[in-house]
Amino acid sequence: MNFRTFLKDNLTILDGGMGTLLQKAGLAPGELPERWNLTHAEEVTAIHRAYFDAGSNVVNTNTFGANTLKFSTDELDDIVRAAVENARAAAAQSGGTQEKFVALDIGPTGKLLKPLGDFDFEDAVSVFAETVKLGVKYGVDLITIETMNDSYETKAALWAAKENSDLPVLVSCAFGEDGKLMTGASPAAMVALLEGMGADAIGVNCSLGPKALAPVVREYLRLSSVPVLLKPNAGLPTVVEGETVYNVAPAEFAREVAALVHDGVRVAGGCCGTTPDYIAALTAEIKAQGLIAAPITPKHDTVVSSYTHAVTFGDDPALIGERINPTGKKRFKEALRENDLDYILGEGVSQEEKGVHILDVNVGLPEINESEMLTKVVCELQAVTDLPLQIDSADPVAMENALRRYNGKAMINSVCGKAELMIIGGPSYPECDQATVRLRDMPYEAMLEKTAAWWQTIFAGVAVLEQVPAMPQGEKLLQAIEDAVSSATRERDALDQRQQADRQRLAAQQAKIQVYTQQLEEIRLQLSQLEGSQSEASEATAAITESMTALKTEEAALDAEA
């Protein structure tokens, strides 16, 4: 059975801590534990086997910090190969009868990504990709990305996994006591991002014990439409007689984790301080309570997110600021041509201060490289505002490049819903849900009707605000109306372009009429000069009749087009 099939129908028991057990086995301070796959293979295999014997379905390879920032390419290859071999040997040696799988374990790089740090997103993707490729090469069943404390680095790791494998991927993050990641992401933001990228299971691990992590876990359960994962620590560490111990014993740990399994967690294990004894206690507790995999309810939420929070479209209106857009804005066009990012970013900050919930980002000018500028503006905006972004472009390449670098789940705008365009975004966006429908590709009459309806709404809103100038949220509504006017102006410009084409066709028809008029005058002149026979006169009359018929046909066509 492959892991994805197993996950669909079963509770999944993971393993527990690795580092503390390696330290007990003799790992020296400062020594890289991943090298033990080569130098102490028997000890590593014994730990894996103990977890399988305790009831784990999934054991992570000893590769948490295995990447090209710490090891050469050749040594990394040897480490991942040995790590997979050790885990496979443990599964073969274990007496457990449960389904057993080996996961490639991937942890953080230890570097902070731009704009908060100096490590570039694409460099992070490349580092994770090298480890992923080796895991695929040596035959792991799935990938575990864990203990992530930055949403952007989490995205880089998951992107690398999706781009370089078709394996199932579990993703868990380390939340603090404030219920957020170190760089500020809420559970809602991470659910939106990771579900949007197609993770097979998402959740939390490390940092705290099961009771302290319970509020975050329940938030995941409330929002997620994929299996939720939990790997808490054995409480908090303390030092007793020179030895680090944790304050939650196996039996208490098992009860608290089982309670969250009862609430809907489908993938459970342990992290720092936990041992095979903790996993054995959890397995026994789940069996004693008769717990089974809880059904997953699709939430059908329409959500966008930034690197800190999510915005859900529901009963309350979401205000989208559309001033980062060159349409009808001479100064903004100048800023784009002159690469004046300060002005562009200022527009974003100004709209945030006025209370918008989402920022539209459109930099489409024919004379600039839209793809390059759109990605640059998206990245720079995220350094000055944490609002979710609406990436606005009719160019699928520009859209995809910006989505790749966006730290969150973006809203998209101006790309029509053609099937070939709905796969933009690469592996991170298997399905693009458009929250808005543009007027592009509408029949001309429908386009006019839609634009007229927009203007009616705008005028009605203005009338209400004029009557009640002190109404709550009035400033925000005024901003919303201003943004709606900007959007309607763009659509009016599109209409103007069509009308310009109509005017060009009208001019062409008028030119044809002038030609026929000249020909008619020439024929009349020839007729007056005729002194010949009746037959010549008849021919001239026929010619006149034919020209008049053609003229009427052209005039009728012109009337129809007008």
Coordinates of C-alpha atoms in Angstrom, one line a residue:
M1 CA 0.0 0.0 0.0
N2 CA 1.3 3.5 -0.8
F3 CA 1.3 6.1 1.9
R4 CA -1.2 8.4 0.2
T5 CA -3.8 5.6 0.1
F6 CA -3.0 4.7 3.7
L7 CA -3.4 8.3 4.9
K8 CA -6.8 8.6 3.3
D9 CA -8.4 5.8 5.4
N10 CA -6.3 5.5 8.6
L11 CA -5.0 7.2 11.7
T12 CA -1.3 7.6 11.1
I13 CA 1.2 7.2 14.0
L14 CA 4.5 9.0 13.5
D15 CA 7.8 8.5 15.4
G16 CA 9.1 10.7 18.3
G17 CA 12.4 12.5 19.0
M18 CA 15.7 11.6 17.5
G19 CA 18.2 14.1 18.8
T20 CA 17.9 13.4 22.6
L21 CA 18.2 9.6 21.9
L22 CA 21.4 10.2 19.8
Q23 CA 22.8 12.3 22.6
K24 CA 22.1 9.4 25.1
A25 CA 23.9 7.1 22.6
G26 CA 27.0 9.3 22.6
L27 CA 26.5 12.1 20.2
A28 CA 28.9 14.8 21.3
P29 CA 28.0 18.5 21.6
G30 CA 28.5 20.3 18.2
E31 CA 28.7 16.9 16.3
L32 CA 26.4 16.8 13.3
P33 CA 23.8 14.0 13.9
E34 CA 23.3 13.3 10.2
R35 CA 26.9 11.9 10.0
W36 CA 25.9 9.2 12.4
N37 CA 24.0 7.6 9.5
L38 CA 27.5 6.6 8.2
T39 CA 29.6 6.3 11.4
H40 CA 27.0 4.8 13.8
A41 CA 24.5 3.1 11.5
E42 CA 23.7 0.4 14.1
E43 CA 22.7 3.0 16.7
V44 CA 20.5 5.0 14.3
T45 CA 18.8 1.8 13.0
A46 CA 18.1 0.7 16.6
I47 CA 16.3 3.9 17.3
H48 CA 14.2 3.6 14.1
R49 CA 13.4 0.0 15.0
A50 CA 12.3 0.9 18.5
Y51 CA 9.8 3.4 17.1
F52 CA 8.4 0.8 14.6
D53 CA 8.2 -1.7 17.5
A54 CA 6.2 0.9 19.5
G55 CA 3.6 1.2 16.8
S56 CA 4.8 4.0 14.4
N57 CA 3.6 3.8 10.9
V58 CA 6.1 6.4 9.7
V59 CA 9.7 6.8 10.7
N60 CA 11.6 9.9 9.6
T61 CA 15.1 9.4 8.3
N62 CA 17.9 11.0 10.3
T63 CA 18.3 13.9 7.9
F64 CA 16.7 16.8 9.7
G65 CA 19.7 19.1 8.9
A66 CA 21.0 17.3 5.8
N67 CA 21.5 20.0 3.1
T68 CA 24.2 21.5 0.9
L69 CA 24.7 24.4 3.4
K70 CA 26.3 21.9 5.8
F71 CA 27.6 19.1 3.6
S72 CA 29.3 18.8 0.3
T73 CA 27.3 17.3 -2.6
D74 CA 29.1 13.9 -2.4
E75 CA 28.8 13.7 1.4
L76 CA 25.1 14.7 1.3
D77 CA 24.5 11.9 -1.2
D78 CA 26.2 9.4 1.1
I79 CA 24.3 10.6 4.2
V80 CA 20.8 10.4 2.6
R81 CA 21.6 7.0 1.1
A82 CA 22.7 5.6 4.4
A83 CA 19.8 7.3 6.2
V84 CA 17.2 5.6 4.0
E85 CA 19.0 2.3 4.2
N86 CA 19.0 2.5 8.1
A87 CA 15.3 3.2 8.2
R88 CA 14.5 0.5 5.7
A89 CA 16.6 -2.0 7.7
A90 CA 14.7 -1.0 10.9
A91 CA 11.3 -1.6 9.2
A92 CA 12.5 -5.1 8.1
Q93 CA 13.8 -6.0 11.5
S94 CA 10.8 -4.7 13.5
G95 CA 8.3 -7.2 14.8
G96 CA 5.4 -4.7 14.4
T97 CA 2.6 -5.9 12.1
Q98 CA 1.4 -2.4 11.2
E99 CA 1.9 -0.7 7.9
K100 CA 5.4 0.9 7.8
F101 CA 6.7 3.8 5.8
V102 CA 10.0 5.7 5.5
A103 CA 9.9 9.5 5.3
L104 CA 12.6 11.9 4.2
D105 CA 13.0 14.3 7.0
I106 CA 13.6 18.0 6.1
G107 CA 14.1 20.8 8.7
P108 CA 14.9 24.5 8.4
T109 CA 18.1 25.7 6.9
G110 CA 18.9 27.9 9.8
K111 CA 18.9 31.0 7.6
L112 CA 16.3 33.8 7.5
L113 CA 14.9 34.6 4.1
K114 CA 14.6 38.0 2.6
P115 CA 13.3 40.6 3.4
L116 CA 13.8 39.7 7.1
G117 CA 17.2 38.1 6.4
D118 CA 19.7 37.8 3.6
F119 CA 18.9 34.4 2.2
D120 CA 17.1 34.5 -1.2
F121 CA 13.9 32.5 -1.7
E122 CA 15.2 30.8 -4.9
D123 CA 18.4 29.9 -3.1
A124 CA 16.4 28.2 -0.4
V125 CA 14.4 26.3 -3.0
S126 CA 17.6 25.1 -4.5
V127 CA 19.0 23.9 -1.2
F128 CA 15.8 21.9 -0.3
A129 CA 15.6 20.6 -3.9
E130 CA 19.0 18.8 -3.6
T131 CA 17.9 16.9 -0.6
V132 CA 14.5 16.1 -2.1
K133 CA 16.1 14.7 -5.2
L134 CA 18.3 12.4 -3.1
G135 CA 15.3 11.2 -1.1
V136 CA 13.6 10.3 -4.4
K137 CA 16.7 8.7 -5.7
Y138 CA 17.0 6.4 -2.7
G139 CA 13.3 5.5 -2.5
V140 CA 11.6 7.1 0.4
D141 CA 7.8 6.7 0.6
L142 CA 7.0 10.3 1.6
I143 CA 8.5 13.6 2.7
T144 CA 8.2 15.3 6.1
I145 CA 8.9 19.0 6.3
E146 CA 8.9 19.9 10.0
T147 CA 9.7 22.4 12.7
M148 CA 9.4 25.3 10.3
N149 CA 9.1 28.8 11.9
D150 CA 8.8 31.0 8.9
S151 CA 6.1 30.8 6.3
Y152 CA 8.4 31.8 3.4
E153 CA 10.9 29.1 4.2
T154 CA 8.1 26.6 4.6
K155 CA 6.9 27.6 1.1
A156 CA 10.4 27.2 -0.3
A157 CA 10.7 23.7 1.1
L158 CA 7.2 22.6 -0.1
W159 CA 7.8 24.1 -3.5
A160 CA 11.1 22.1 -3.8
A161 CA 9.3 18.9 -2.8
K162 CA 6.5 19.5 -5.3
E163 CA 8.8 20.5 -8.2
N164 CA 11.1 17.5 -7.7
S165 CA 8.9 14.7 -6.7
D166 CA 5.3 13.4 -6.8
L167 CA 5.6 12.0 -3.2
P168 CA 3.1 12.7 -0.4
V169 CA 4.3 15.6 1.7
L170 CA 3.5 16.3 5.4
V171 CA 4.2 19.8 6.6
S172 CA 4.3 20.9 10.3
C173 CA 5.3 24.2 11.8
A174 CA 6.6 25.3 15.2
F175 CA 4.2 27.8 16.9
G176 CA 5.0 29.8 19.9
E177 CA 3.0 30.5 23.0
D178 CA 1.4 33.5 21.2
G179 CA -0.1 31.1 18.6
K180 CA 2.0 32.4 15.8
L181 CA 5.2 31.4 14.0
M182 CA 8.4 33.3 14.7
T183 CA 7.9 35.5 11.7
G184 CA 4.3 36.2 12.5
A185 CA 2.1 33.7 10.6
S186 CA -1.2 32.7 12.2
P187 CA -2.6 29.2 11.8
A188 CA -5.2 30.5 9.3
A189 CA -2.4 31.9 7.1
M190 CA -0.5 28.6 7.1
V191 CA -3.6 26.6 6.4
A192 CA -4.4 28.8 3.4
L193 CA -0.8 28.6 2.1
L194 CA -0.2 24.9 2.6
E195 CA -3.6 23.7 1.4
G196 CA -3.2 26.0 -1.6
M197 CA 0.1 24.4 -2.4
G198 CA -1.3 20.8 -2.2
A199 CA 0.3 19.5 1.0
D200 CA -1.1 16.0 2.0
A201 CA -1.3 16.8 5.7
I202 CA -0.5 19.9 7.7
G203 CA -0.1 20.8 11.3
V204 CA 2.2 21.6 14.2
N205 CA 5.2 20.1 15.9
C206 CA 7.9 21.0 18.5
S207 CA 8.0 24.2 20.6
L208 CA 5.4 23.2 23.3
G209 CA 3.6 20.3 24.9
P210 CA 0.3 18.9 23.7
K211 CA -1.9 20.9 26.1
A212 CA -0.2 24.2 25.1
L213 CA -0.5 23.5 21.4
A214 CA -4.1 22.5 21.6
P215 CA -5.6 25.9 20.7
V216 CA -3.4 26.0 17.5
V217 CA -4.4 22.5 16.7
R218 CA -8.1 23.2 17.1
E219 CA -7.7 26.2 14.8
Y220 CA -6.1 23.9 12.2
L221 CA -9.0 21.5 12.6
R222 CA -11.6 24.3 12.2
L223 CA -10.0 25.6 8.9
S224 CA -8.3 22.7 7.2
S225 CA -9.8 20.4 4.5
V226 CA -6.8 18.0 4.6
P227 CA -5.6 15.8 7.5
V228 CA -4.2 17.6 10.5
L229 CA -0.9 16.5 12.0
L230 CA 0.4 16.9 15.6
K231 CA 3.9 16.1 17.0
P232 CA 4.2 18.0 20.3
N233 CA 7.2 18.0 22.7
A234 CA 7.1 16.1 26.0
G235 CA 6.2 19.4 27.6
L236 CA 9.0 21.9 28.6
P237 CA 12.6 21.0 29.3
T238 CA 14.3 21.4 32.6
V239 CA 17.8 20.5 33.8
V240 CA 17.9 18.0 36.7
E241 CA 21.4 17.0 38.0
G242 CA 22.9 18.0 34.7
E243 CA 20.5 16.1 32.6
T244 CA 17.7 17.6 30.4
V245 CA 14.3 16.2 31.3
Y246 CA 10.8 17.1 30.1
N247 CA 7.8 17.7 32.4
V248 CA 5.1 15.6 30.6
A249 CA 5.4 11.8 31.2
P250 CA 4.4 9.2 28.6
A251 CA 0.9 8.4 30.1
E252 CA -0.1 12.1 30.3
F253 CA 1.3 12.8 26.9
A254 CA -0.7 9.9 25.4
R255 CA -4.0 11.1 27.0
E256 CA -3.6 14.7 25.9
V257 CA -2.6 13.7 22.3
A258 CA -5.4 11.1 22.1
A259 CA -7.9 13.8 23.2
L260 CA -6.9 15.8 20.1
V261 CA -7.1 12.7 17.9
H262 CA -10.6 12.3 19.2
D263 CA -11.3 15.9 18.1
G264 CA -10.1 15.2 14.6
V265 CA -6.3 14.9 14.4
R266 CA -5.4 12.1 12.0
V267 CA -1.6 12.1 12.1
A268 CA 0.1 12.0 15.5
G269 CA 3.5 11.5 17.0
G270 CA 6.1 13.2 19.2
C271 CA 9.0 15.6 19.0
C272 CA 11.6 16.8 21.4
G273 CA 11.8 14.8 24.6
T274 CA 9.6 12.0 23.4
T275 CA 10.9 8.4 23.0
P276 CA 9.6 5.0 21.9
D277 CA 7.9 4.8 25.3
Y278 CA 5.8 7.8 24.5
I279 CA 4.8 6.4 21.1
A280 CA 3.9 3.1 22.7
A281 CA 1.8 4.8 25.3
L282 CA 0.0 6.8 22.6
T283 CA -0.6 3.8 20.4
A284 CA -2.1 1.9 23.4
E285 CA -4.3 4.9 24.4
I286 CA -5.7 5.2 20.9
K287 CA -6.4 1.5 20.9
A288 CA -8.0 1.5 24.3
Q289 CA -10.3 4.4 23.4
G290 CA -11.2 2.7 20.1
L291 CA -10.3 5.9 18.1
I292 CA -10.5 5.8 14.4
A293 CA -9.7 8.3 11.7
A294 CA -12.2 11.2 11.9
P295 CA -13.9 12.1 8.7
I296 CA -12.5 15.3 7.0
T297 CA -15.1 17.9 6.1
P298 CA -14.3 20.1 3.2
K299 CA -14.6 23.7 4.4
H300 CA -15.2 25.3 0.9
D301 CA -13.8 28.6 2.2
T302 CA -12.6 31.3 -0.2
V303 CA -9.4 32.5 1.4
V304 CA -6.4 34.7 0.5
S305 CA -3.5 35.2 2.9
S306 CA -0.3 37.1 3.5
Y307 CA 2.7 36.0 5.6
T308 CA 0.8 36.9 8.8
H309 CA -2.9 36.4 8.4
A310 CA -5.7 35.3 6.1
V311 CA -8.8 37.1 4.7
T312 CA -11.9 35.0 4.2
F313 CA -14.6 36.1 1.9
G314 CA -18.0 35.7 3.6
D315 CA -20.7 37.9 5.0
D316 CA -18.5 40.9 5.6
P317 CA -17.2 42.9 2.6
A318 CA -13.5 42.8 1.8
L319 CA -12.1 46.1 0.7
I320 CA -9.5 45.9 -2.1
G321 CA -7.3 48.9 -2.7
E322 CA -6.5 49.5 -6.3
R323 CA -4.2 52.5 -6.4
I324 CA -1.2 50.4 -7.3
N325 CA -2.4 50.5 -10.9
P326 CA -1.3 52.7 -13.9
T327 CA -4.7 53.0 -15.4
G328 CA -5.7 56.7 -15.4
K329 CA -2.7 57.6 -13.1
K330 CA -0.1 59.7 -14.8
R331 CA 2.2 59.9 -11.8
F332 CA 2.0 56.1 -11.2
K333 CA 3.0 55.5 -14.8
E334 CA 6.0 57.8 -14.4
A335 CA 7.0 55.8 -11.3
L336 CA 6.9 52.5 -13.2
R337 CA 9.0 54.0 -16.0
E338 CA 11.5 55.5 -13.6
N339 CA 11.6 52.4 -11.3
D340 CA 10.5 54.6 -8.5
L341 CA 9.6 51.9 -5.9
D342 CA 9.4 54.4 -3.1
Y343 CA 6.3 56.0 -4.7
I344 CA 4.7 52.6 -5.5
L345 CA 5.3 51.3 -1.9
G346 CA 4.0 54.5 -0.5
E347 CA 0.7 53.9 -2.3
G348 CA 0.5 50.5 -0.7
V349 CA 1.2 51.8 2.8
S350 CA -1.3 54.7 2.3
Q351 CA -4.1 52.3 1.4
E352 CA -3.3 50.0 4.4
E353 CA -3.6 53.1 6.7
K354 CA -7.0 53.8 5.2
G355 CA -8.3 50.3 6.1
V356 CA -8.3 48.2 3.0
H357 CA -8.0 44.4 3.5
I358 CA -6.3 43.5 0.3
L359 CA -3.9 45.4 -2.1
D360 CA -4.3 45.1 -5.9
V361 CA -0.9 45.1 -7.7
N362 CA -0.9 46.0 -11.4
V363 CA 2.2 47.3 -13.1
G364 CA 1.2 46.6 -16.7
L365 CA 2.7 49.1 -19.1
P366 CA 3.7 48.2 -22.7
E367 CA 7.1 49.9 -22.4
I368 CA 8.4 48.0 -19.3
N369 CA 9.2 44.4 -18.5
E370 CA 5.9 43.6 -16.7
S371 CA 7.0 40.2 -15.4
E372 CA 10.2 41.5 -13.9
M373 CA 8.5 44.6 -12.4
L374 CA 5.5 42.7 -11.0
T375 CA 7.8 40.2 -9.1
K376 CA 9.9 43.1 -7.8
V377 CA 6.9 45.1 -6.6
V378 CA 5.3 42.0 -5.0
C379 CA 8.5 41.2 -3.1
E380 CA 9.1 44.8 -2.0
L381 CA 5.6 45.4 -0.9
Q382 CA 5.8 42.4 1.5
A383 CA 8.7 44.2 3.3
V384 CA 6.4 47.2 4.1
T385 CA 2.9 45.8 4.5
D386 CA 1.4 42.5 5.7
L387 CA -1.8 42.8 3.7
P388 CA -2.7 40.0 1.3
L389 CA -2.1 40.9 -2.3
Q390 CA -4.2 40.7 -5.4
I391 CA -1.8 40.0 -8.3
D392 CA -3.3 41.8 -11.3
S393 CA -2.0 40.9 -14.8
A394 CA -3.3 39.7 -18.1
D395 CA 0.1 38.1 -18.7
P396 CA 0.2 34.5 -17.5
V397 CA 4.0 34.4 -17.3
A398 CA 4.1 37.6 -15.2
M399 CA 1.4 36.2 -13.0
E400 CA 3.1 32.9 -12.5
N401 CA 6.5 34.5 -11.6
A402 CA 4.9 36.8 -9.1
L403 CA 2.9 33.9 -7.5
R404 CA 6.1 31.9 -7.1
R405 CA 7.7 34.6 -5.0
Y406 CA 4.6 35.7 -3.1
N407 CA 4.7 34.8 0.6
G408 CA 1.1 33.6 1.1
K409 CA -1.9 32.6 -1.0
A410 CA -2.6 35.5 -3.4
M411 CA -5.8 36.6 -5.0
I412 CA -5.5 36.8 -8.8
N413 CA -7.1 39.3 -11.2
S414 CA -7.4 40.1 -14.9
V415 CA -6.5 36.6 -16.1
C416 CA -9.6 35.1 -17.8
G417 CA -10.8 31.7 -16.8
K418 CA -9.7 29.8 -19.9
A419 CA -8.7 26.2 -19.1
E420 CA -5.1 26.7 -20.3
L421 CA -4.7 29.6 -18.0
M422 CA -6.1 28.1 -14.8
I423 CA -3.0 26.0 -14.2
I424 CA -0.7 29.0 -13.7
G425 CA 1.4 29.1 -10.6
G426 CA 3.4 25.9 -11.1
P427 CA 3.3 23.1 -8.6
S428 CA 2.2 25.3 -5.8
Y429 CA -1.2 26.1 -7.3
P430 CA -2.8 23.0 -8.7
E431 CA -6.1 24.7 -8.8
C432 CA -6.4 28.5 -9.1
D433 CA -9.7 29.7 -7.5
Q434 CA -10.5 33.1 -9.0
A435 CA -12.5 35.2 -6.6
T436 CA -13.3 37.8 -9.2
V437 CA -14.7 37.7 -12.7
R438 CA -13.4 40.3 -15.2
L439 CA -15.3 41.7 -18.2
R440 CA -12.7 40.5 -20.7
D441 CA -14.2 38.0 -23.2
M442 CA -17.8 39.2 -22.5
P443 CA -20.0 39.9 -25.5
Y444 CA -20.0 43.7 -26.2
E445 CA -23.6 44.2 -25.0
A446 CA -23.0 42.3 -21.8
M447 CA -19.9 44.3 -21.2
L448 CA -21.9 47.5 -21.5
E449 CA -24.6 46.2 -19.2
K450 CA -22.1 45.1 -16.6
T451 CA -20.3 48.4 -16.6
A452 CA -23.5 50.4 -16.3
A453 CA -24.5 48.3 -13.3
W454 CA -21.2 49.1 -11.7
W455 CA -21.8 52.8 -12.1
Q456 CA -25.3 52.5 -10.7
T457 CA -23.8 50.9 -7.6
I458 CA -21.2 53.6 -7.3
F459 CA -23.7 56.4 -7.6
A460 CA -26.0 54.7 -5.1
G461 CA -23.1 54.4 -2.6
V462 CA -22.1 58.1 -3.0
A463 CA -25.8 59.1 -2.4
V464 CA -25.9 57.2 0.8
L465 CA -22.6 58.7 2.1
E466 CA -23.7 62.2 1.2
Q467 CA -26.9 61.7 3.2
V468 CA -25.1 60.2 6.3
P469 CA -21.7 61.8 6.3
A470 CA -20.8 60.6 9.8
M471 CA -21.8 57.0 9.3
P472 CA -19.4 54.4 10.8
Q473 CA -16.8 53.1 8.4
G474 CA -17.7 56.0 6.0
E475 CA -14.0 56.6 5.2
K476 CA -13.5 53.0 4.3
L477 CA -16.6 53.0 2.1
L478 CA -15.5 56.1 0.4
Q479 CA -12.2 54.4 -0.3
A480 CA -14.1 51.4 -1.6
I481 CA -16.1 53.6 -3.9
E482 CA -12.9 55.3 -5.1
D483 CA -11.4 51.8 -5.9
A484 CA -14.6 50.8 -7.7
V485 CA -14.4 54.0 -9.8
S486 CA -10.8 53.1 -10.7
S487 CA -11.9 49.6 -11.6
A488 CA -14.8 50.9 -13.7
T489 CA -12.5 53.3 -15.4
R490 CA -10.3 50.5 -16.5
E491 CA -13.3 48.8 -18.0
R492 CA -14.4 52.1 -19.6
D493 CA -11.0 52.3 -21.2
A494 CA -11.5 48.8 -22.7
L495 CA -14.8 50.1 -24.1
D496 CA -13.1 53.1 -25.5
Q497 CA -10.7 50.8 -27.3
R498 CA -13.5 48.9 -28.9
Q499 CA -15.3 52.1 -29.8
Q500 CA -12.0 53.3 -31.4
A501 CA -12.0 50.2 -33.5
D502 CA -15.6 50.9 -34.5
R503 CA -14.7 54.4 -35.5
Q504 CA -11.9 53.1 -37.6
R505 CA -14.3 50.8 -39.4
L506 CA -16.7 53.6 -39.9
A507 CA -14.0 55.8 -41.5
A508 CA -13.2 53.0 -43.9
Q509 CA -16.8 52.7 -44.9
Q510 CA -17.1 56.4 -45.4
A511 CA -14.0 56.3 -47.7
K512 CA -15.7 53.6 -49.8
I513 CA -18.8 55.8 -50.1
Q514 CA -16.7 58.7 -51.4
V515 CA -15.1 56.4 -54.0
Y516 CA -18.5 55.3 -55.2
T517 CA -19.8 58.9 -55.3
Q518 CA -16.9 59.9 -57.5
Q519 CA -17.5 56.9 -59.8
L520 CA -21.2 57.9 -60.1
E521 CA -20.3 61.5 -61.0
E522 CA -17.9 60.2 -63.7
I523 CA -20.6 58.0 -65.1
R524 CA -23.1 60.8 -65.2
L525 CA -20.6 62.9 -67.1
Q526 CA -20.0 60.2 -69.6
L527 CA -23.8 59.8 -70.1
S528 CA -24.2 63.5 -70.8
Q529 CA -21.6 63.3 -73.5
L530 CA -23.1 60.3 -75.2
E531 CA -24.4 61.0 -78.7
G532 CA -24.5 57.4 -79.7
S533 CA -27.0 54.8 -80.0
Q534 CA -29.7 53.5 -77.6
S535 CA -27.5 50.6 -76.8
E536 CA -24.8 52.8 -75.4
A537 CA -27.3 54.7 -73.4
S538 CA -28.7 51.4 -72.0
E539 CA -25.2 50.3 -71.0
A540 CA -24.6 53.5 -69.2
T541 CA -28.0 53.2 -67.4
A542 CA -27.1 49.7 -66.3
A543 CA -23.8 50.8 -65.0
I544 CA -25.5 53.6 -63.0
T545 CA -28.0 51.1 -61.6
E546 CA -25.2 48.7 -60.5
S547 CA -23.3 51.4 -58.8
M548 CA -26.3 52.6 -56.9
T549 CA -27.1 49.1 -55.8
A550 CA -23.6 48.7 -54.4
L551 CA -23.8 52.0 -52.7
K552 CA -27.0 51.1 -50.9
T553 CA -25.5 47.7 -49.9
E554 CA -22.6 49.4 -48.3
E555 CA -24.8 52.0 -46.6
A556 CA -27.0 49.2 -45.1
A557 CA -23.9 47.4 -43.8
L558 CA -22.7 50.7 -42.3
D559 CA -26.0 51.2 -40.5
A560 CA -25.9 47.7 -39.1
E561 CA -22.4 48.1 -37.7
A562 CA -23.2 51.6 -36.3

